[in-house]
Coordinates of C-alpha atoms and ligand atoms in Angstrom, one line a residue:
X1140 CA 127.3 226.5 128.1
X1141 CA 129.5 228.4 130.6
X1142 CA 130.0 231.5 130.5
X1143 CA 132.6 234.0 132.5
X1144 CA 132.3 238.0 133.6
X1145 CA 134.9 239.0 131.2
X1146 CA 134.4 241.5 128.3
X1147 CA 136.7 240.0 125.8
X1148 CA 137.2 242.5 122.9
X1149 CA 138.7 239.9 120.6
X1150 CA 135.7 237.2 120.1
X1151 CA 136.8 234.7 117.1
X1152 CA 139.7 233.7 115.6
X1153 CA 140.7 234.5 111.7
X1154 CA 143.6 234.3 109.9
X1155 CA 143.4 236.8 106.2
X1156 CA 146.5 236.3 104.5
X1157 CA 149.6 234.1 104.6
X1158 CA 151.7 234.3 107.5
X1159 CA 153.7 236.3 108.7
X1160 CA 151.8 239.1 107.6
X1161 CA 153.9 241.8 106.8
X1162 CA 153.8 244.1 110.2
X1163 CA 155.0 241.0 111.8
X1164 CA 157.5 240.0 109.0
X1165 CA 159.0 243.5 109.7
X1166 CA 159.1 243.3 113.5
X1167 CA 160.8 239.4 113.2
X1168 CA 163.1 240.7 110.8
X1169 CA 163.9 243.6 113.8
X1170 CA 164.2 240.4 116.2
X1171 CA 166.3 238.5 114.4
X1172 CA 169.1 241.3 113.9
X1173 CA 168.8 242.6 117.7
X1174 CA 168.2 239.9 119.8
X1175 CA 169.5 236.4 120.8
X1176 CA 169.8 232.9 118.9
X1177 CA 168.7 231.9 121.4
X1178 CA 164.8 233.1 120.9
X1179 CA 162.3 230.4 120.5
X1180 CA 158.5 230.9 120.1
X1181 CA 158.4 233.1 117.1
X1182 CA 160.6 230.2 115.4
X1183 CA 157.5 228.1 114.7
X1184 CA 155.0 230.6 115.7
X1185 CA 155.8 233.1 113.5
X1186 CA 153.8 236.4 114.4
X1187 CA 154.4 240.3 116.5
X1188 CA 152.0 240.4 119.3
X1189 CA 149.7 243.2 119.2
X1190 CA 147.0 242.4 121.6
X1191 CA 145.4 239.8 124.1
X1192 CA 142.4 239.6 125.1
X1193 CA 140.5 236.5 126.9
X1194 CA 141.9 233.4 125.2
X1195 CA 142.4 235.0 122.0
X1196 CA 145.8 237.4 120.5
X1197 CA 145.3 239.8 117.7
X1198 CA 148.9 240.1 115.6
X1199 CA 150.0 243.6 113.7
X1200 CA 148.8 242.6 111.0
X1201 CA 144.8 242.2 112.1
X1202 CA 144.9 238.0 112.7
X1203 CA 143.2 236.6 115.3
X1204 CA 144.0 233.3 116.8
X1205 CA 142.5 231.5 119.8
X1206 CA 145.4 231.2 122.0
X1207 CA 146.2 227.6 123.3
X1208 CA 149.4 228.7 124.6
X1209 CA 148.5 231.1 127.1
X1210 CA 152.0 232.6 127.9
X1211 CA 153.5 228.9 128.2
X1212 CA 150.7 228.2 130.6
X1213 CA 150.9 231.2 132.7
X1214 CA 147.9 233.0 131.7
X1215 CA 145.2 231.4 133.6
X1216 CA 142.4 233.6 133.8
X1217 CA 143.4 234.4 129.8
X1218 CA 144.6 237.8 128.3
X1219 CA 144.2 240.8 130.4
X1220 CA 141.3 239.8 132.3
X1221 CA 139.4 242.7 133.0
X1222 CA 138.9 242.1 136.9
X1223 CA 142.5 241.6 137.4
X1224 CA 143.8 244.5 135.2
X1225 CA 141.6 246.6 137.9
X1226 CA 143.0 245.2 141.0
X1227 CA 146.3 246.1 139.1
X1228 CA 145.9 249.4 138.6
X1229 CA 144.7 250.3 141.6
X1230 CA 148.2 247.9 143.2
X1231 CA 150.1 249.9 141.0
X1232 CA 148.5 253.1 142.4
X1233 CA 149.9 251.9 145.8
X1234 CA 152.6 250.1 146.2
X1235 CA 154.4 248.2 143.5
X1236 CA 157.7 246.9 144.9
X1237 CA 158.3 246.0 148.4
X1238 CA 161.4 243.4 149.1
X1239 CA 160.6 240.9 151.1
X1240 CA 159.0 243.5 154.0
X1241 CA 155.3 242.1 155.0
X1242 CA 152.5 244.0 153.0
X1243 CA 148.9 244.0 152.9
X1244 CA 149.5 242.4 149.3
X1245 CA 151.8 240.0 150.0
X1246 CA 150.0 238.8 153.2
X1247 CA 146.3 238.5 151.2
X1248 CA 148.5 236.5 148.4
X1249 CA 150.1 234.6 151.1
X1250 CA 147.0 233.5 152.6
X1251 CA 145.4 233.1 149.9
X1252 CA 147.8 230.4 148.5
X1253 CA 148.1 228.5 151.8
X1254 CA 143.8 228.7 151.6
X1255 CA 144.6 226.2 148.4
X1256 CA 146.2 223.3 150.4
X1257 CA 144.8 220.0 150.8
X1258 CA 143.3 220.0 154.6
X1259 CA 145.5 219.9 157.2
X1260 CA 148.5 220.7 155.1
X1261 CA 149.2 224.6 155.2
X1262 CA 149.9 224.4 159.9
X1263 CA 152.6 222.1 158.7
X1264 CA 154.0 224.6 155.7
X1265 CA 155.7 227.9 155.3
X1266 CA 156.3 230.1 152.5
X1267 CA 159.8 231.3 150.9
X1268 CA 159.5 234.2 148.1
X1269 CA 162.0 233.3 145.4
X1270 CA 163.4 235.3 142.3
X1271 CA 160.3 235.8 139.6
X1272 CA 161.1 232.8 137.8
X1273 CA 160.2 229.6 138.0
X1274 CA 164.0 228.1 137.8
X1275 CA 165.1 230.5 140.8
X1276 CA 162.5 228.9 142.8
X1277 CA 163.7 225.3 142.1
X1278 CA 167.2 226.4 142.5
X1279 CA 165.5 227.2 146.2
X1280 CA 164.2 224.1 147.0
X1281 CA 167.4 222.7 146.0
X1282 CA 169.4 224.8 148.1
X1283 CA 166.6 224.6 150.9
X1284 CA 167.0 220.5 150.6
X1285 CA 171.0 220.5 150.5
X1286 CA 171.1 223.0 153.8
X1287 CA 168.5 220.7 155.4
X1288 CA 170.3 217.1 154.8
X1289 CA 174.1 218.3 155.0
X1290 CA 174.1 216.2 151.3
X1291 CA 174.9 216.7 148.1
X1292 CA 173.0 214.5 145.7
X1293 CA 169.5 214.9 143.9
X1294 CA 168.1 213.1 142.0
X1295 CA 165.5 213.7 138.9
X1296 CA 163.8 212.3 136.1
X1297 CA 164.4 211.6 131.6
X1298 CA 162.4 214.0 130.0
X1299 CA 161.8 216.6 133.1
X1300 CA 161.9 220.3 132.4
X1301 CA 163.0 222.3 135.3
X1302 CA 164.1 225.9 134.2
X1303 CA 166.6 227.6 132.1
X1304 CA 169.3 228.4 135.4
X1305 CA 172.3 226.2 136.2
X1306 CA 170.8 224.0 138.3
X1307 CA 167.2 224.0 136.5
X1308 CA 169.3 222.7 133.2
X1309 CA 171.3 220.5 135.4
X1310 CA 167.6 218.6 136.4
X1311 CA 166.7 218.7 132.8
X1312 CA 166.5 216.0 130.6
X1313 CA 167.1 218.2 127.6
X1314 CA 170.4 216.9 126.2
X1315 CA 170.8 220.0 123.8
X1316 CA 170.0 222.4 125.8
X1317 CA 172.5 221.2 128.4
X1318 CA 175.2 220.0 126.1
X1319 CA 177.4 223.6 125.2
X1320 CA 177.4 224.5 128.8
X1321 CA 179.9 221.8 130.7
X1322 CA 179.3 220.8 134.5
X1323 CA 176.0 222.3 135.7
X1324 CA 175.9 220.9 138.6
X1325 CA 177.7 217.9 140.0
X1326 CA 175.5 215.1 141.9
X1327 CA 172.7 214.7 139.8
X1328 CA 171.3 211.5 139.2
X1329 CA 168.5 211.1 136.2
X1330 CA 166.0 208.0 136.5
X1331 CA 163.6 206.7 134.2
X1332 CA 159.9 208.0 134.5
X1333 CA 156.7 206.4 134.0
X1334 CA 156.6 207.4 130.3
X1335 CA 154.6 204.3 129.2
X1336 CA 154.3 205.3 125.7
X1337 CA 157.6 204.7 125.1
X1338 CA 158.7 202.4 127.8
X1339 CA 162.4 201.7 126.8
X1340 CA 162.0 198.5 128.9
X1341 CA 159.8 197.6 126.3
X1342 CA 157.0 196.9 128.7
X1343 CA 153.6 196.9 128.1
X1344 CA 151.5 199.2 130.8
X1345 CA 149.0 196.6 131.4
X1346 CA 151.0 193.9 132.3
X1347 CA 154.2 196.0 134.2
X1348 CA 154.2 197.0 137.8
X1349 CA 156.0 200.4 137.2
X1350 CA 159.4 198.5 137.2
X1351 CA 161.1 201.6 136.5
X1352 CA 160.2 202.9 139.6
X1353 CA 161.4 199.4 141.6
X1354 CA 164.8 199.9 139.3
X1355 CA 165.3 203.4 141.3
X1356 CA 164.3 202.1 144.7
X1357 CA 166.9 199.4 144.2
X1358 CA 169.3 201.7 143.4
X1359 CA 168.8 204.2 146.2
X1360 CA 169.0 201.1 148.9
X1361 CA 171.7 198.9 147.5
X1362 CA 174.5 199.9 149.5
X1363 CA 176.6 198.7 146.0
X1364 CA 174.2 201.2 144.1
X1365 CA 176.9 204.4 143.8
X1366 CA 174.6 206.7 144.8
X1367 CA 175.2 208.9 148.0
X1368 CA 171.7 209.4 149.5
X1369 CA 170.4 212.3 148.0
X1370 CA 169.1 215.2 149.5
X1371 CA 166.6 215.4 147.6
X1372 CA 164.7 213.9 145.1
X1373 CA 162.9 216.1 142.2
X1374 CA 159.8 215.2 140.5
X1375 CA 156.8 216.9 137.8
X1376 CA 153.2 214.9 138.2
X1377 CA 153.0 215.8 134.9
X1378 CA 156.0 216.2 132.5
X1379 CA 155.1 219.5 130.2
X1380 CA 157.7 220.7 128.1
X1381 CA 159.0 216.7 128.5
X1382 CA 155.3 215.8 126.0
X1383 CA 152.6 215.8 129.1
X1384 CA 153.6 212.7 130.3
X1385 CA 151.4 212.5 133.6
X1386 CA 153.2 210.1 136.6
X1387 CA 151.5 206.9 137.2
X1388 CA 149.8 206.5 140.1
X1389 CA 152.0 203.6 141.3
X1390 CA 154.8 205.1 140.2
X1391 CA 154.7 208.5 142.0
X1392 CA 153.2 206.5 145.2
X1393 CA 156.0 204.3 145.3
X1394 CA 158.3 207.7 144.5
X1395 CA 157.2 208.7 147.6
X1396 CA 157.0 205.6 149.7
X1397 CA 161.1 205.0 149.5
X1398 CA 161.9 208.9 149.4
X1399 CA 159.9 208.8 152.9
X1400 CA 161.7 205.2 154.0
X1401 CA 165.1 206.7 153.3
X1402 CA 164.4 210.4 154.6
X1403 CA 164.5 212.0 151.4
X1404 CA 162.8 215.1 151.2
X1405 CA 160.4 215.1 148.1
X1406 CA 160.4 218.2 145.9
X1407 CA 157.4 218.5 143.7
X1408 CA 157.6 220.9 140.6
X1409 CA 154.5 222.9 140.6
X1410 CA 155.3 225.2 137.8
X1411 CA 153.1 224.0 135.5
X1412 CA 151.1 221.8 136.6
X1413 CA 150.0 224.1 139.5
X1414 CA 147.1 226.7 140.1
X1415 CA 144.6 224.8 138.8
X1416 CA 146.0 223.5 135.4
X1417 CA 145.6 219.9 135.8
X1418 CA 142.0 219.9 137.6
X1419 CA 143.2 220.7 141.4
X1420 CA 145.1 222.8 142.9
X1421 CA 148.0 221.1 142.7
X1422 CA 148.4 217.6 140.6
X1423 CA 149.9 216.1 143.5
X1424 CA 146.5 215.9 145.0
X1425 CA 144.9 213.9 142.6
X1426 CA 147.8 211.1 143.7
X1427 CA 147.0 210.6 147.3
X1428 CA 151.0 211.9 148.2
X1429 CA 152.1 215.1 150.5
X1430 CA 155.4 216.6 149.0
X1431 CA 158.4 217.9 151.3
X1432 CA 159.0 221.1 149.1
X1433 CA 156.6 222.3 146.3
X1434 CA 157.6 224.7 143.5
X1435 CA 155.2 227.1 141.9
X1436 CA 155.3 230.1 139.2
X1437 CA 153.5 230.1 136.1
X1438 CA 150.1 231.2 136.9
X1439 CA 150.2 232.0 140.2
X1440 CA 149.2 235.7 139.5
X1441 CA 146.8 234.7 136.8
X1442 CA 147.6 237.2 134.0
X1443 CA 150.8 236.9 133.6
X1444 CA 153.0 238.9 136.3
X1445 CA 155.7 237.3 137.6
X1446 CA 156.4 235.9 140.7
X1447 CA 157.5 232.3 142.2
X1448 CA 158.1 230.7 145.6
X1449 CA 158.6 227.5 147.4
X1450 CA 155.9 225.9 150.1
X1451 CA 158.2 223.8 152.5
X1452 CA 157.7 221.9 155.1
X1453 CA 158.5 223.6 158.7
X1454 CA 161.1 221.0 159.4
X1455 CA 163.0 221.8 156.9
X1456 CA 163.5 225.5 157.8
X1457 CA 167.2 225.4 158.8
X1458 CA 168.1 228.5 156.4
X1459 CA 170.0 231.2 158.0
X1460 CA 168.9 235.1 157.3
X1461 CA 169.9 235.8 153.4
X1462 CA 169.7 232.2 152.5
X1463 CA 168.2 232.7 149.7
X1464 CA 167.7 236.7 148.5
X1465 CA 166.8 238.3 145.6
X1466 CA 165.6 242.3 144.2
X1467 CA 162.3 241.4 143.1
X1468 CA 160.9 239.2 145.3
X1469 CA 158.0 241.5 146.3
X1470 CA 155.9 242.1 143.4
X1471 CA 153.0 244.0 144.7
X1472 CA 151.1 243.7 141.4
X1473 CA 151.6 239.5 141.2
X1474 CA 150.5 239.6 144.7
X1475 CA 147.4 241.5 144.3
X1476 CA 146.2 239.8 141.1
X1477 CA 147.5 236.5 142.6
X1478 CA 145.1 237.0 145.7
X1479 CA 142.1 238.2 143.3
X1480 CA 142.8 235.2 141.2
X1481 CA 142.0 233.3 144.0
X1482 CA 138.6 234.5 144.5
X1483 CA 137.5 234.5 141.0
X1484 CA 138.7 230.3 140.5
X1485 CA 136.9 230.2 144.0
X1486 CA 133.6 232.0 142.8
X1487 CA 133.5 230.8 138.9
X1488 CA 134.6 227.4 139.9
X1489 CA 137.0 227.4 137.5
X1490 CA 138.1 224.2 138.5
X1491 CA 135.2 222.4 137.9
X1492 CA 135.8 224.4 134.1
X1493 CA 139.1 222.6 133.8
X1494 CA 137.6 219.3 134.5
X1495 CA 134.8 220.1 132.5
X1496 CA 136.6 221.2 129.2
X1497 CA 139.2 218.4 129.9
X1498 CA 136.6 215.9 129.5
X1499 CA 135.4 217.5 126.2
X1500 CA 138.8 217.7 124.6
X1501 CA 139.0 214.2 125.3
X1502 CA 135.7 213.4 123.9
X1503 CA 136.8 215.9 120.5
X1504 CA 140.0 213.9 120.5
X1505 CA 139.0 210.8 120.4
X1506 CA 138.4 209.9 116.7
X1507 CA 142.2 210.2 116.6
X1508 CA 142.6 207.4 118.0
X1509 CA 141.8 206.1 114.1
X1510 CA 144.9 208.3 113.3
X1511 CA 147.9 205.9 112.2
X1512 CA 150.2 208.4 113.2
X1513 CA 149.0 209.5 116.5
X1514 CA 150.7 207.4 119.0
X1515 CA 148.9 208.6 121.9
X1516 CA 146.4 211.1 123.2
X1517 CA 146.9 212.0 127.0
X1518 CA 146.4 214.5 129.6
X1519 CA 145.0 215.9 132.6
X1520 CA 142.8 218.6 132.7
X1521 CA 143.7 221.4 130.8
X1522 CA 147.3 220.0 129.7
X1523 CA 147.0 217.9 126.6
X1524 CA 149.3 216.3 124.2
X1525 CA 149.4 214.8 121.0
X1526 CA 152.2 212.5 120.4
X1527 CA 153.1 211.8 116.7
X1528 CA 155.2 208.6 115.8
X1529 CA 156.2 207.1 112.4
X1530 CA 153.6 203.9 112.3
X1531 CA 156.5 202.1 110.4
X1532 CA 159.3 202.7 112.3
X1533 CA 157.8 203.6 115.8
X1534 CA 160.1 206.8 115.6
X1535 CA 159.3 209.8 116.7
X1536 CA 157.3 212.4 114.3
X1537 CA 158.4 215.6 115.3
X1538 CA 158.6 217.0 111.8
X1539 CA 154.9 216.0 111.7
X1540 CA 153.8 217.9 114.9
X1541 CA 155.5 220.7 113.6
X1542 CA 153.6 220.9 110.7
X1543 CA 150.5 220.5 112.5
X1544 CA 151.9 223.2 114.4
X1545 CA 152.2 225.8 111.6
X1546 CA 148.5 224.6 109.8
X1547 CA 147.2 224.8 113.2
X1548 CA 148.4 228.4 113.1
X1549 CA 147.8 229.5 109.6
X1550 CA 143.8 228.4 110.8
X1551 CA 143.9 230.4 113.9
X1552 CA 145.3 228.6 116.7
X1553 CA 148.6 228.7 118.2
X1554 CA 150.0 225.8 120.0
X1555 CA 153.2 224.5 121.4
X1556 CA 155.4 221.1 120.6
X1557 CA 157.1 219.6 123.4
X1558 CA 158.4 215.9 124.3
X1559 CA 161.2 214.1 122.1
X1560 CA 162.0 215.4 119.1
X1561 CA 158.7 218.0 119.5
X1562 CA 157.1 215.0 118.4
X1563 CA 153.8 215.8 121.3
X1564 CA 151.9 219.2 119.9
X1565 CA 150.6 220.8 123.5
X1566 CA 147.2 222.2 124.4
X1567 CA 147.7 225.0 127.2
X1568 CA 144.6 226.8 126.9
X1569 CA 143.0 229.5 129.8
X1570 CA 141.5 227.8 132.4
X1571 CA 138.1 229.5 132.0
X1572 CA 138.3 228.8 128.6
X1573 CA 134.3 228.2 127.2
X1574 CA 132.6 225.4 125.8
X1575 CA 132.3 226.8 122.7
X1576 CA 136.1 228.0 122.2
X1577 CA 137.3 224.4 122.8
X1578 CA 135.2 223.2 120.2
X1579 CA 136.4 225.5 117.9
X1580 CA 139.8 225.2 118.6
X1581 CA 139.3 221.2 118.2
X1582 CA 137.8 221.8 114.8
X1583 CA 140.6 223.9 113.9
X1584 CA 143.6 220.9 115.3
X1585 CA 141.6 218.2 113.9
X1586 CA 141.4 219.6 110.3
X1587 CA 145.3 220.4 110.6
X1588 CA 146.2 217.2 112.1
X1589 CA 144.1 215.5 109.0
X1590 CA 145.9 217.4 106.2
X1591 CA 149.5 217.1 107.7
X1592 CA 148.9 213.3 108.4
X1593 CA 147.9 212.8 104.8
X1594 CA 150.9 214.5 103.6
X1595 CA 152.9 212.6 105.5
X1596 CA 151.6 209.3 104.1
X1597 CA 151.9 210.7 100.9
X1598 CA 155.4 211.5 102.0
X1599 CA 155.9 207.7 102.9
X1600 CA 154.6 206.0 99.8
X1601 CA 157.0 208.1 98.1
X1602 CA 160.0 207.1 100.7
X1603 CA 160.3 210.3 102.6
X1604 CA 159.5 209.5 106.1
X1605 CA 158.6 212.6 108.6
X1606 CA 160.1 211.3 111.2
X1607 CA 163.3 211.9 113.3
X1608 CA 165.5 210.2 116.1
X1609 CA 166.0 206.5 117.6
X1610 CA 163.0 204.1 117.5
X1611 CA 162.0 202.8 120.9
Ligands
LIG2120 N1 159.7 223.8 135.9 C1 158.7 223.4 135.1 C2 157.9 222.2 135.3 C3 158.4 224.2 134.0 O1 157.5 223.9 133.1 C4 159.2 225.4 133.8 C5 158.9 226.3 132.6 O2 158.3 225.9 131.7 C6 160.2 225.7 134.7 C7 160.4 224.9 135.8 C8 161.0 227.0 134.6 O3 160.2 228.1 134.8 P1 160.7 229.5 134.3 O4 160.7 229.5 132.8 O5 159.8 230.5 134.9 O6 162.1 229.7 134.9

């Protein structure tokens, strides 16, 4: 059984009373009159944050759960790892804001980072500091792609999640979320991605050569296809908040092939997927391809401080002074924790963990392959989905995976819904997450998954179905 240097004070998960307790009841309560509608987590996850520690949160009102969240995936090393929150302190001590001036931080982080790269790949990169936020930096390497090219166009994938900005909703699929505010951003083209589950070609993935992918090559060299070449074309390995829908291997090859054939420089989103959450560095790696532009965030300073950038190809470098500017583009703490990070995935071989406790959820997950109402199981590494569908009607469950959701919760484990309809609940644990946590944590989803299904057949026989939106 693995084990890691950090002294977690919080050590199991247990859950004493219905939820919310009433410390966190009070504190939602305070929420909901002061801030926005536009809050999400504590919707479904309803609970005040008192504490984090490893891969576990304590709430106000003395709960435990094992967190399999981890800050939306930012939270790598887990809460408040106690290396980490030293190399902070002493940062903070320091120096903890520096523009974008060179500092003994940012140049350990930024070598560091380019240490990461496949082989051969950092001589022909460079490095551009964005806003802290993960849509600031794709609104870089969209305005890094357009000043390149002299074009307009980009185009993305259904079900991609790129950020919250203008131009991150504008490359999102979500229809909702982008519906209230009118015109994003002109020029943006969305194709189908390899989302086999649900193939709306009605394809099986045995027997189809990734014809979406041949329908967008067609489209980008048919000189009657409408679209302008693009200067850039935008792409996740793995879709997260779109279900964890990881790329095809054909698909994203052939995604790069014709982006290459027709000079189209390739921007892969990172955000997620990156430092280490799907196995490798980057999940690009894993597919034999070299982006043009790759976006990362998240977890790049391991516990949670924020910080985001672009790694670019040299070529692409035509930005003028100021191109792209921003106050806090020099956090000192993100840097020093992101380049101690570093070290301690390097010297716990936290990678090989991902793999390793990737293979065993898969293993735990597997009976639910008996499940009628588990379409699928999928995921890479540490990003794992569970996609719920009506065995009738082949429609999304999203009611479903909400309620496994909330059982999950009232047991002691948090977890996230993502895809159509939230019909996919998400596993985002820690990346040094132990043997013995994942097993629990299993235990805990399959026992909810169990009840919620059962209700929901009882649901059926008696003509309720828990299911929403179109049938594929
Ligand atoms: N891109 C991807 C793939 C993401 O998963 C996210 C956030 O979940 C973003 C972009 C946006 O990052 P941020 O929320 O830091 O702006």
């Amino acid at each position: 059984m693995n084990t890691f240097p950090q002294q977690a004070t919080l050590t199991s998960a247990h859950v004493t009373g219905p939820l919310p307790g009433p410390g966190s009841a009070e504190l939602l309560a305070h929420q909901e009159l002061n801030e926005s509608n536009a809050r999400t987590y504590p919707r479904h996850l309803p609970i005040a944050i008192a504490e984090g520690s490893g891969a576990f949160v304590r709430d106000v009102d003395d709960n435990v759960f094992i967190d399999f969240l981890a800050g939306a995936g930012v939270l790598s090393l887990g809460h408040s790892h106690p290396e980490l929150v030293e190399v902070v302190a002493a940062q903070l001590r320091r120096l903890s804001h520096g523009l974008d001036f060179p500092t003994p931080a940012k140049d350990a982080f930024m070598t560091a980072q380019l240490s990461m790269l496949p082989w051969g790949l950092a001589d022909r990169m460079k490095i551009h500091f964005c806003g802290p936020t993960g849509a600031n930096a794709v609104d870089a390497a969209v305005k890094l792609c357009k000043t390149a090219t002299g074009r307009a166009d980009i185009v993305c994938f259904q079900g991609a999640f790129h950020g919250s900005s203008t131009v991150g909703m504008a490359l999102t699929g979500l229809v909702e979320q982008k519906q209230p505010v009118a015109n994003g951003m002109p020029g943006v083209h969305f194709f189908q991605y390899s989302y086999c589950a649900q193939c709306p070609l009605g394809l099986h993935p045995e027997t189809c050569s990734t014809n979406c992918v041949l329908f967008l090559e067609h489209s980008l060299k048919d000189p009657l296809g409408g679209i302008p070449l693009p200067a850039a074309v935008i792409m996740e390995m793995v879709q997260g908040e779109g279900g964890v829908v990881p790329a095809t291997a054909e698909f994203a090859r052939t995604v790069r092939r014709v982006t290459r054939e027709l000079g189209i420089p390739l921007i892969i989103d990172e955000i997620q997927t990156g430092c280490g959450r799907t196995g490798t560095w980057f999940a690009f790696e894993q597919y034999g391809i070299e982006p043009d532009v790759i976006v990362a965030s998240k977890a790049l300073s391991g516990i949670g401080l924020p910080v985001a950038l672009i790694i670019y190809n040299k070529d692409l470098d035509r930005w003028l002074p100021g191109a792209h500017t921003g106050t806090f583009r020099g956090n000192q703490l993100a840097f020093a924790a992101g380049a101690a990070a570093v070290e301690i995935i390097r010297r716990d071989d936290v990678l090989g963990n991902v793999r390793s406790r990737g293979a065993q959820i898969a293993l735990l997950l597997a009976p639910l392959a008996g499940n009628a109402w588990v379409r699928e199981v999928r995921g890479r590494g540490l990003m794992w989905g569970i996609e719920f569908a009506d065995p009738e009607t082949g429609r999304p469950a999203g009611e479903l995976a909400r309620a496994v959701q909330r059982n999950a919760l009232d047991l002691g484990l948090i977890l996230e819904c993502g895809g159509r309809d939230d019909c996919v609940v998400r596993l985002l644990p820690p990346l040094n997450i132990t043997e013995e946590i994942v097993h629990t944590a299993c235990g805990l989803l399959l026992a909810a998954i169990a009840e919620q299904s059962s209700i929901a057949d009882q649901r059926a026989i008696a003509g309720h179905r828990t299911t929403t939106g179109a049938a594929r």
